[in-house]
Amino acid sequence: MQLKLDLEKGDVKIKIEALKKTIQMIASGERLPGLLMTIIRFVLPLQDHMIKKLLLIFWEIVPKTTQDGKLMQEMILVCDSYRKDLQHPNEFLRGSTLRFLCKLKEPELLEPLMPAIRVCLEHRHSYVRRNAILAIFTIYRNFEFLIPDAPELIANFLEGEQDMSCKRNAFLMLLHADQERALSYLASCLDQVTSFGDILQLVIVELIYKVCHANPSERSRFIRCIYNLLNSTSPAVRYEAAGTLVTLSSAPTAIKAAASCYIELIVKESDNNVKLIVLDRLIALKEHPTHERVLQDLVMDILRVLASPDLEVRKKTLNLAMELVSSRNIEEMVLVLKKEVAKTHNVVEHEDTGKYRQLLVRTLIALKEHPTHERVLQDLVMDILRVLASPDLEVRKKTLNLAMELVSSRNIEEMVLVLKKEVAKKAVGAELANSENNIEVLTAVEWKQAAGIVEVLGPLADATKKISGDSYPTSSFPDVAATVIPVLIDFLSDTNELAATDVLVFVREAIQKFETLRPLIIERLLDAFPMIKSVTVHRAALWILGEYASSPEDIQSVMNQVRQTLGEIPLVDDELRRATGDKGEEDVAQLQQAPVQKLVTSDGTYATQSAFNTTSLSKKGEARPPLRQYLMDGDFFIGGALGTTLAKLALRYGALVADPKKHNRFCAEAMFVMASILHLGKSGLPAKAMTNDDADRLYLCLRVLSDKSPVIINIFNENCRKALSVMLSAKAEEEATTQKVAMLQMYPWLYECAKEKPGSLIHADDPISFLQLSSTRGGELGGSENVFELSLNQAVVGGRRDGMGGSGLGTGELSITSKLNKVTQLTGFSDPVYAEAYVHVNQYDIVLDVLVVNQTGN
């Protein structure tokens, strides 16, 4: 075969390619027994380094035993080649061969090589020595009879070794093979641990954890070493040392030192994933009831993390600070948050800046919710109002909401003066800025003044909404809503559709709640109707007018506004007159002066074409009224809403007016408008044709006005309004529930009185959960769980990935079912190798825990 010929007679490059192909075929399941001697005779003697590398892979995967499990005779020849490579002057070949020997599972091949492996411990190059240690460690673990004095040999080697990587490998072997020797070595050099390299320090931390976990009496012996490692130059060592320290001691000084170390790591590390992981450790540390008081004294240090530019890090930091803040440091925290808000004004505005500013204001609002903090915050109202300097409308809105809730008789006068200055900055009329200066108690007049000032500062509908009946009962302040609502309705003409929609939602609720204000709202809504610029707002305004216009005069005013905003009807005839140029003399003159363009026909003669067309006329001509423009743009949904409104008004008008002629004239006018909209929708003139749903709605309204069935009249006049009342009640309940759940998720400390501390969650009659005989319940630090032994179970049950010593920092009972649902099966149960994985995602950092089980006999 060609492959055999290439291995026998080819040059070095051909043999390299043939050897690569051979490795691929064997890895794919081919046995190729005839090539073994060919490779031994023609490839093994070569000294090319690439071939040496490929041969190490080849000897690792090639079958070395016969069918009955005995070692092949040919492998004796290969063993001699291993021995020569272990004595090769090139340190790379020696080291790579030693690494290869770690993977051999045949003691017959390893036994002749033991003297050469021992000699490698004395090689001048550290690469060879550290790989020799790993080879000895692996051989001792798998075949102890081949080198029974390995611990003593490595201990002697460790005493005289200077290279940190070699010392690390040697100490790691003693850690797993002979802990007594490892402890003896550590005890002899405890004072020098801080001068060791970070790779050796990490192994020392692991040893101390294991020893102290198995024998708690050793804690006092090594705790000073862990304290010293908190000052290591390596962030990884400091992180592991802090995690180990909290398992060794629950003393406040130890917890404070570990927490301070975590905070320093978060502040100094640039990787956001590292910041998030260490923040999780701090959050887990807080869950222990005896440690929470220690962390409360570190709130100001935790707030240093806000210097990070990452929004997720800042959010977690603020949440943690909110859970730890107390009356001792609430004032300092507010001052820090105020400075952070000020910093956001001096940076280049981008998406995260606005979100961070909003997050800070939400935190200030949440601080108020704490029963012990509200009185403290009341004295800081004037400082909070300084946030009004922010250009962000949402931030100003939330700031004024907070200030209105915190203001008291002690500072209402100062607050009104500040708001007056803001009004002056916005060039608002002086009548809104006038306020009384001698304010001693909170009265309806004072709230009215504050509300009027707040409303001119921006989109502050929510604050006014609270003043008009939620936070401050309207029955106590009957004149407040009458002042606020006209100001709100002025926002309907705002170009910002979201702001106008919010105002209309509020107006809809107000007109439902306060019957005495309905005439005022209808009057102001009719005045603002022609100036509305959004189809959504127009549609909602039509519904309100159709539902609550209750007098004949108001109903006729609504019809007049509809005719004015719809334009001349029939709509199709009017549009066709526009399109065909049936205009005045000025339009005809413009048409005659329209430019012409010369065209060449197919026979070579010239032709002329006018630049006039119906599209350009319709675009350049007079602007259409708003409702007609919506219809010409193809939005016939508002046509259906208009039909429903006219049907309600016509039915109500008939009940209020005794004169049949007037009633019939009004109904005819309403039906004429609906018919015109239907004709326009089917004419093809609009940009989009009318949908069947919109047409059906208009046909229904026409049928209602023609039949006037008592059942239909009752549905239109009574049931629609009842449906609104039911919807508003359900919405209020849903918002209350949603707000409670959201606040509980964002600030769990608000409901601490309703939940037990972790220490009291375990009762005598609680059932015992057995899952792989490992506990998933958060308990005391330094409990019976060994985090190193549980690392395999974590891949299966989704255990806490808190790092070293994290087993005792649980947040309560974990949901076993939800964790198991995250396990992904990679192979079948009957496959030779079973594998499953648990994926843990932390922002951009993805950790994959894979459990691999060899189900074969090999």
mmCIF file of C-alpha atoms in Angstrom, residues 444-714:
data_model
loop_
_atom_site.group_PDB
_atom_site.id
_atom_site.type_symbol
_atom_site.label_atom_id
_atom_site.label_comp_id
_atom_site.label_asym_id
_atom_site.label_seq_id
_atom_site.Cartn_x
_atom_site.Cartn_y
_atom_site.Cartn_z
ATOM 1 C CA ALA A 444 -53.469 71.516 50.009
ATOM 2 C CA VAL A 445 -52.395 74.973 48.801
ATOM 3 C CA GLU A 446 -48.741 74.120 49.320
ATOM 4 C CA TRP A 447 -49.067 70.821 47.498
ATOM 5 C CA LYS A 448 -50.844 72.649 44.703
ATOM 6 C CA GLN A 449 -47.968 75.099 44.399
ATOM 7 C CA ALA A 450 -45.371 72.346 44.433
ATOM 8 C CA ALA A 451 -47.332 70.354 41.873
ATOM 9 C CA GLY A 452 -47.629 73.315 39.534
ATOM 10 C CA ILE A 453 -43.897 73.928 39.717
ATOM 11 C CA VAL A 454 -42.996 70.281 39.256
ATOM 12 C CA GLU A 455 -45.145 69.967 36.146
ATOM 13 C CA VAL A 456 -43.263 72.608 34.165
ATOM 14 C CA LEU A 457 -39.896 70.932 34.686
ATOM 15 C CA GLY A 458 -40.346 68.102 32.201
ATOM 16 C CA PRO A 459 -42.186 64.803 31.785
ATOM 17 C CA LEU A 460 -43.131 64.476 35.450
ATOM 18 C CA ALA A 461 -46.599 62.988 35.098
ATOM 19 C CA ASP A 462 -45.985 60.295 37.686
ATOM 20 C CA ALA A 463 -45.110 62.773 40.430
ATOM 21 C CA THR A 464 -48.263 64.759 39.675
ATOM 22 C CA LYS A 465 -50.279 61.573 39.539
ATOM 23 C CA LYS A 466 -49.240 60.799 43.104
ATOM 24 C CA ILE A 467 -50.171 64.312 44.189
ATOM 25 C CA SER A 468 -53.550 64.065 42.491
ATOM 26 C CA GLY A 469 -54.833 61.069 44.337
ATOM 27 C CA ASP A 470 -52.454 58.202 45.011
ATOM 28 C CA SER A 471 -49.869 59.344 47.554
ATOM 29 C CA TYR A 472 -52.008 62.251 48.796
ATOM 30 C CA PRO A 473 -55.779 61.519 48.858
ATOM 31 C CA THR A 474 -57.721 63.798 46.528
ATOM 32 C CA SER A 475 -60.596 63.987 48.996
ATOM 33 C CA SER A 476 -58.280 65.933 51.288
ATOM 34 C CA PHE A 477 -56.970 68.158 48.478
ATOM 35 C CA PRO A 478 -59.904 68.607 46.061
ATOM 36 C CA ASP A 479 -58.375 71.510 44.125
ATOM 37 C CA VAL A 480 -55.079 69.808 43.291
ATOM 38 C CA ALA A 481 -56.296 67.648 40.419
ATOM 39 C CA ALA A 482 -58.136 70.584 38.846
ATOM 40 C CA THR A 483 -54.836 72.439 38.672
ATOM 41 C CA VAL A 484 -52.749 69.524 37.529
ATOM 42 C CA ILE A 485 -54.907 68.043 34.766
ATOM 43 C CA PRO A 486 -54.942 71.104 32.448
ATOM 44 C CA VAL A 487 -51.171 71.234 32.610
ATOM 45 C CA LEU A 488 -50.986 67.557 31.786
ATOM 46 C CA ILE A 489 -53.309 67.811 28.798
ATOM 47 C CA ASP A 490 -50.934 70.350 27.255
ATOM 48 C CA PHE A 491 -48.488 67.483 26.882
ATOM 49 C CA LEU A 492 -50.804 65.781 24.361
ATOM 50 C CA SER A 493 -49.362 67.918 21.583
ATOM 51 C CA ASP A 494 -45.843 66.787 22.531
ATOM 52 C CA THR A 495 -43.836 65.307 19.677
ATOM 53 C CA ASN A 496 -42.719 62.537 22.024
ATOM 54 C CA GLU A 497 -45.420 59.905 21.563
ATOM 55 C CA LEU A 498 -44.463 58.028 24.735
ATOM 56 C CA ALA A 499 -44.892 61.127 26.918
ATOM 57 C CA ALA A 500 -48.249 61.976 25.316
ATOM 58 C CA THR A 501 -49.450 58.380 25.704
ATOM 59 C CA ASP A 502 -48.534 58.356 29.396
ATOM 60 C CA VAL A 503 -50.521 61.546 29.906
ATOM 61 C CA LEU A 504 -53.569 60.093 28.149
ATOM 62 C CA VAL A 505 -53.439 56.960 30.289
ATOM 63 C CA PHE A 506 -53.441 59.184 33.353
ATOM 64 C CA VAL A 507 -56.299 61.321 31.960
ATOM 65 C CA ARG A 508 -58.332 58.175 31.271
ATOM 66 C CA GLU A 509 -57.927 57.048 34.888
ATOM 67 C CA ALA A 510 -58.647 60.543 36.240
ATOM 68 C CA ILE A 511 -61.841 60.994 34.224
ATOM 69 C CA GLN A 512 -63.037 57.611 35.475
ATOM 70 C CA LYS A 513 -62.271 58.359 39.138
ATOM 71 C CA PHE A 514 -63.304 62.021 39.471
ATOM 72 C CA GLU A 515 -66.788 62.735 38.091
ATOM 73 C CA THR A 516 -66.644 66.395 39.074
ATOM 74 C CA LEU A 517 -63.644 66.933 36.794
ATOM 75 C CA ARG A 518 -65.172 65.372 33.684
ATOM 76 C CA PRO A 519 -66.505 68.614 32.131
ATOM 77 C CA LEU A 520 -63.113 70.281 32.642
ATOM 78 C CA ILE A 521 -61.239 67.329 31.108
ATOM 79 C CA ILE A 522 -63.618 67.164 28.106
ATOM 80 C CA GLU A 523 -63.244 70.898 27.500
ATOM 81 C CA ARG A 524 -59.433 70.835 27.636
ATOM 82 C CA LEU A 525 -59.272 67.649 25.565
ATOM 83 C CA LEU A 526 -61.398 69.242 22.826
ATOM 84 C CA ASP A 527 -59.119 72.264 22.800
ATOM 85 C CA ALA A 528 -56.015 70.075 22.444
ATOM 86 C CA PHE A 529 -57.586 67.656 19.914
ATOM 87 C CA PRO A 530 -56.531 69.469 16.686
ATOM 88 C CA MET A 531 -52.922 69.842 17.923
ATOM 89 C CA ILE A 532 -52.318 66.145 18.586
ATOM 90 C CA LYS A 533 -49.583 64.760 16.321
ATOM 91 C CA SER A 534 -49.736 61.000 17.031
ATOM 92 C CA VAL A 535 -52.281 58.539 15.674
ATOM 93 C CA THR A 536 -52.081 56.510 18.884
ATOM 94 C CA VAL A 537 -52.865 59.556 21.001
ATOM 95 C CA HIS A 538 -55.653 60.616 18.647
ATOM 96 C CA ARG A 539 -57.213 57.163 18.859
ATOM 97 C CA ALA A 540 -57.158 57.170 22.674
ATOM 98 C CA ALA A 541 -58.523 60.730 22.800
ATOM 99 C CA LEU A 542 -61.414 59.718 20.520
ATOM 100 C CA TRP A 543 -62.278 56.863 22.881
ATOM 101 C CA ILE A 544 -62.300 59.175 25.924
ATOM 102 C CA LEU A 545 -64.459 61.770 24.139
ATOM 103 C CA GLY A 546 -66.878 59.144 22.875
ATOM 104 C CA GLU A 547 -67.229 57.589 26.311
ATOM 105 C CA TYR A 548 -67.510 60.676 28.541
ATOM 106 C CA ALA A 549 -69.044 63.459 26.391
ATOM 107 C CA SER A 550 -72.421 63.427 28.156
ATOM 108 C CA SER A 551 -74.160 66.736 27.284
ATOM 109 C CA PRO A 552 -75.666 67.639 23.870
ATOM 110 C CA GLU A 553 -73.286 70.587 23.600
ATOM 111 C CA ASP A 554 -70.209 68.439 24.288
ATOM 112 C CA ILE A 555 -71.412 65.789 21.830
ATOM 113 C CA GLN A 556 -71.923 68.394 19.117
ATOM 114 C CA SER A 557 -68.476 69.860 19.889
ATOM 115 C CA VAL A 558 -66.898 66.451 19.443
ATOM 116 C CA MET A 559 -68.638 66.048 16.071
ATOM 117 C CA ASN A 560 -67.415 69.490 14.991
ATOM 118 C CA GLN A 561 -63.831 68.613 15.961
ATOM 119 C CA VAL A 562 -64.071 65.335 14.053
ATOM 120 C CA ARG A 563 -65.316 67.114 10.922
ATOM 121 C CA GLN A 564 -62.586 69.736 11.281
ATOM 122 C CA THR A 565 -59.760 67.184 11.670
ATOM 123 C CA LEU A 566 -61.198 64.986 8.921
ATOM 124 C CA GLY A 567 -61.668 67.682 6.293
ATOM 125 C CA GLU A 568 -64.275 67.984 3.599
ATOM 126 C CA ILE A 569 -66.413 64.918 2.900
ATOM 127 C CA PRO A 570 -67.073 62.805 0.873
ATOM 128 C CA LEU A 571 -63.394 62.004 1.256
ATOM 129 C CA VAL A 572 -62.952 60.239 -2.099
ATOM 130 C CA ASP A 573 -64.509 63.068 -4.110
ATOM 131 C CA ASP A 574 -62.373 65.635 -2.339
ATOM 132 C CA GLU A 575 -59.199 63.620 -2.943
ATOM 133 C CA LEU A 576 -60.064 63.132 -6.607
ATOM 134 C CA ARG A 577 -60.621 66.876 -7.028
ATOM 135 C CA ARG A 578 -57.179 67.402 -5.545
ATOM 136 C CA ALA A 579 -55.643 64.795 -7.851
ATOM 137 C CA THR A 580 -57.322 66.086 -11.061
ATOM 138 C CA GLY A 581 -56.291 69.664 -10.349
ATOM 139 C CA ASP A 582 -59.712 71.111 -9.637
ATOM 140 C CA LYS A 583 -58.131 73.982 -7.791
ATOM 141 C CA GLY A 584 -58.149 77.690 -7.823
ATOM 142 C CA GLU A 585 -56.516 79.942 -10.415
ATOM 143 C CA GLU A 586 -53.215 79.925 -8.536
ATOM 144 C CA ASP A 587 -52.978 76.146 -8.756
ATOM 145 C CA VAL A 588 -53.833 76.204 -12.462
ATOM 146 C CA ALA A 589 -51.105 78.777 -13.087
ATOM 147 C CA GLN A 590 -48.608 76.602 -11.244
ATOM 148 C CA LEU A 591 -49.646 73.636 -13.353
ATOM 149 C CA GLN A 592 -49.196 75.631 -16.584
ATOM 150 C CA GLN A 593 -45.692 76.627 -15.499
ATOM 151 C CA ALA A 594 -44.678 73.055 -14.712
ATOM 152 C CA PRO A 595 -41.340 72.147 -16.374
ATOM 153 C CA VAL A 596 -41.289 69.877 -19.427
ATOM 154 C CA GLN A 597 -38.786 67.283 -20.473
ATOM 155 C CA LYS A 598 -37.809 66.378 -24.059
ATOM 156 C CA LEU A 599 -38.046 62.698 -24.932
ATOM 157 C CA VAL A 600 -37.014 60.846 -28.110
ATOM 158 C CA THR A 601 -39.623 58.434 -29.472
ATOM 159 C CA SER A 602 -38.937 55.160 -31.282
ATOM 160 C CA ASP A 603 -39.147 56.831 -34.729
ATOM 161 C CA GLY A 604 -36.569 59.488 -33.810
ATOM 162 C CA THR A 605 -38.955 62.397 -33.327
ATOM 163 C CA TYR A 606 -39.151 64.539 -30.198
ATOM 164 C CA ALA A 607 -41.939 64.282 -27.649
ATOM 165 C CA THR A 608 -42.626 66.290 -24.512
ATOM 166 C CA GLN A 609 -43.758 65.124 -21.087
ATOM 167 C CA SER A 610 -45.014 67.272 -18.236
ATOM 168 C CA ALA A 611 -43.317 66.937 -14.898
ATOM 169 C CA PHE A 612 -46.735 67.231 -13.235
ATOM 170 C CA ASN A 613 -48.227 64.104 -11.686
ATOM 171 C CA THR A 614 -50.759 63.367 -9.014
ATOM 172 C CA THR A 615 -48.194 62.146 -6.548
ATOM 173 C CA SER A 616 -46.149 65.320 -6.655
ATOM 174 C CA LEU A 617 -49.306 67.404 -6.361
ATOM 175 C CA SER A 618 -50.520 65.517 -3.371
ATOM 176 C CA LYS A 619 -47.173 65.904 -1.686
ATOM 177 C CA LYS A 620 -46.576 69.550 -2.604
ATOM 178 C CA GLY A 621 -50.152 70.691 -2.163
ATOM 179 C CA GLU A 622 -51.880 71.842 0.980
ATOM 180 C CA ALA A 623 -51.333 69.677 4.068
ATOM 181 C CA ARG A 624 -54.237 67.393 4.888
ATOM 182 C CA PRO A 625 -56.076 67.490 8.227
ATOM 183 C CA PRO A 626 -54.600 65.010 10.721
ATOM 184 C CA LEU A 627 -57.339 62.327 10.696
ATOM 185 C CA ARG A 628 -57.466 62.306 6.899
ATOM 186 C CA GLN A 629 -53.679 62.060 6.714
ATOM 187 C CA TYR A 630 -53.772 58.969 8.926
ATOM 188 C CA LEU A 631 -56.345 57.405 6.606
ATOM 189 C CA MET A 632 -54.398 58.315 3.462
ATOM 190 C CA ASP A 633 -51.320 56.696 5.014
ATOM 191 C CA GLY A 634 -53.307 53.466 5.285
ATOM 192 C CA ASP A 635 -53.939 53.507 9.063
ATOM 193 C CA PHE A 636 -57.632 52.603 9.079
ATOM 194 C CA PHE A 637 -57.546 51.312 12.628
ATOM 195 C CA ILE A 638 -58.302 54.873 13.724
ATOM 196 C CA GLY A 639 -61.220 54.801 11.281
ATOM 197 C CA GLY A 640 -62.715 51.906 13.254
ATOM 198 C CA ALA A 641 -62.149 53.781 16.516
ATOM 199 C CA LEU A 642 -63.789 56.885 15.002
ATOM 200 C CA GLY A 643 -66.803 54.821 13.920
ATOM 201 C CA THR A 644 -67.242 53.420 17.432
ATOM 202 C CA THR A 645 -66.965 56.919 18.933
ATOM 203 C CA LEU A 646 -69.556 58.367 16.537
ATOM 204 C CA ALA A 647 -71.926 55.458 17.205
ATOM 205 C CA LYS A 648 -71.736 56.035 20.987
ATOM 206 C CA LEU A 649 -72.237 59.770 20.569
ATOM 207 C CA ALA A 650 -75.211 59.311 18.245
ATOM 208 C CA LEU A 651 -76.955 56.866 20.582
ATOM 209 C CA ARG A 652 -76.343 59.123 23.588
ATOM 210 C CA TYR A 653 -77.457 62.201 21.646
ATOM 211 C CA GLY A 654 -80.787 60.487 20.862
ATOM 212 C CA ALA A 655 -81.374 59.804 24.558
ATOM 213 C CA LEU A 656 -80.637 63.413 25.514
ATOM 214 C CA VAL A 657 -82.405 65.344 22.704
ATOM 215 C CA ALA A 658 -86.179 65.004 22.336
ATOM 216 C CA ASP A 659 -86.363 66.545 18.861
ATOM 217 C CA PRO A 660 -86.376 63.624 16.322
ATOM 218 C CA LYS A 661 -85.144 65.882 13.507
ATOM 219 C CA LYS A 662 -81.994 66.853 15.381
ATOM 220 C CA HIS A 663 -81.403 63.249 16.378
ATOM 221 C CA ASN A 664 -81.833 61.957 12.849
ATOM 222 C CA ARG A 665 -79.637 64.722 11.439
ATOM 223 C CA PHE A 666 -76.862 63.819 13.886
ATOM 224 C CA CYS A 667 -77.159 60.094 13.104
ATOM 225 C CA ALA A 668 -77.120 60.793 9.369
ATOM 226 C CA GLU A 669 -74.011 62.917 9.728
ATOM 227 C CA ALA A 670 -72.272 60.171 11.721
ATOM 228 C CA MET A 671 -73.252 57.502 9.170
ATOM 229 C CA PHE A 672 -72.110 59.786 6.348
ATOM 230 C CA VAL A 673 -68.652 60.064 7.951
ATOM 231 C CA MET A 674 -68.426 56.265 8.373
ATOM 232 C CA ALA A 675 -69.554 55.635 4.804
ATOM 233 C CA SER A 676 -66.973 58.118 3.503
ATOM 234 C CA ILE A 677 -64.207 56.284 5.380
ATOM 235 C CA LEU A 678 -65.399 52.933 3.985
ATOM 236 C CA HIS A 679 -65.484 54.341 0.449
ATOM 237 C CA LEU A 680 -61.971 55.771 0.863
ATOM 238 C CA GLY A 681 -60.658 52.461 2.144
ATOM 239 C CA LYS A 682 -61.933 50.600 -0.924
ATOM 240 C CA SER A 683 -61.010 53.285 -3.477
ATOM 241 C CA GLY A 684 -57.312 52.506 -3.792
ATOM 242 C CA LEU A 685 -56.249 56.097 -3.119
ATOM 243 C CA PRO A 686 -54.605 55.494 0.318
ATOM 244 C CA ALA A 687 -51.105 54.071 0.579
ATOM 245 C CA LYS A 688 -52.546 50.846 2.044
ATOM 246 C CA ALA A 689 -55.977 49.329 1.589
ATOM 247 C CA MET A 690 -58.396 48.972 4.487
ATOM 248 C CA THR A 691 -58.244 45.645 6.309
ATOM 249 C CA ASN A 692 -61.307 43.449 6.671
ATOM 250 C CA ASP A 693 -61.319 43.897 10.453
ATOM 251 C CA ASP A 694 -61.538 47.689 10.186
ATOM 252 C CA ALA A 695 -64.253 47.437 7.534
ATOM 253 C CA ASP A 696 -66.280 45.021 9.672
ATOM 254 C CA ARG A 697 -66.075 47.431 12.614
ATOM 255 C CA LEU A 698 -67.461 50.304 10.512
ATOM 256 C CA TYR A 699 -70.217 48.074 9.063
ATOM 257 C CA LEU A 700 -71.187 47.099 12.602
ATOM 258 C CA CYS A 701 -71.401 50.734 13.703
ATOM 259 C CA LEU A 702 -73.589 51.567 10.681
ATOM 260 C CA ARG A 703 -75.849 48.620 11.514
ATOM 261 C CA VAL A 704 -76.118 49.763 15.148
ATOM 262 C CA LEU A 705 -77.243 53.261 14.130
ATOM 263 C CA SER A 706 -79.736 51.912 11.619
ATOM 264 C CA ASP A 707 -81.330 49.300 13.915
ATOM 265 C CA LYS A 708 -80.897 50.916 17.384
ATOM 266 C CA SER A 709 -81.562 47.694 19.271
ATOM 267 C CA PRO A 710 -81.990 48.210 23.059
ATOM 268 C CA VAL A 711 -79.451 45.452 23.769
ATOM 269 C CA ILE A 712 -76.826 47.045 21.531
ATOM 270 C CA ILE A 713 -77.522 50.491 22.970
ATOM 271 C CA ASN A 714 -76.964 49.120 26.487
#
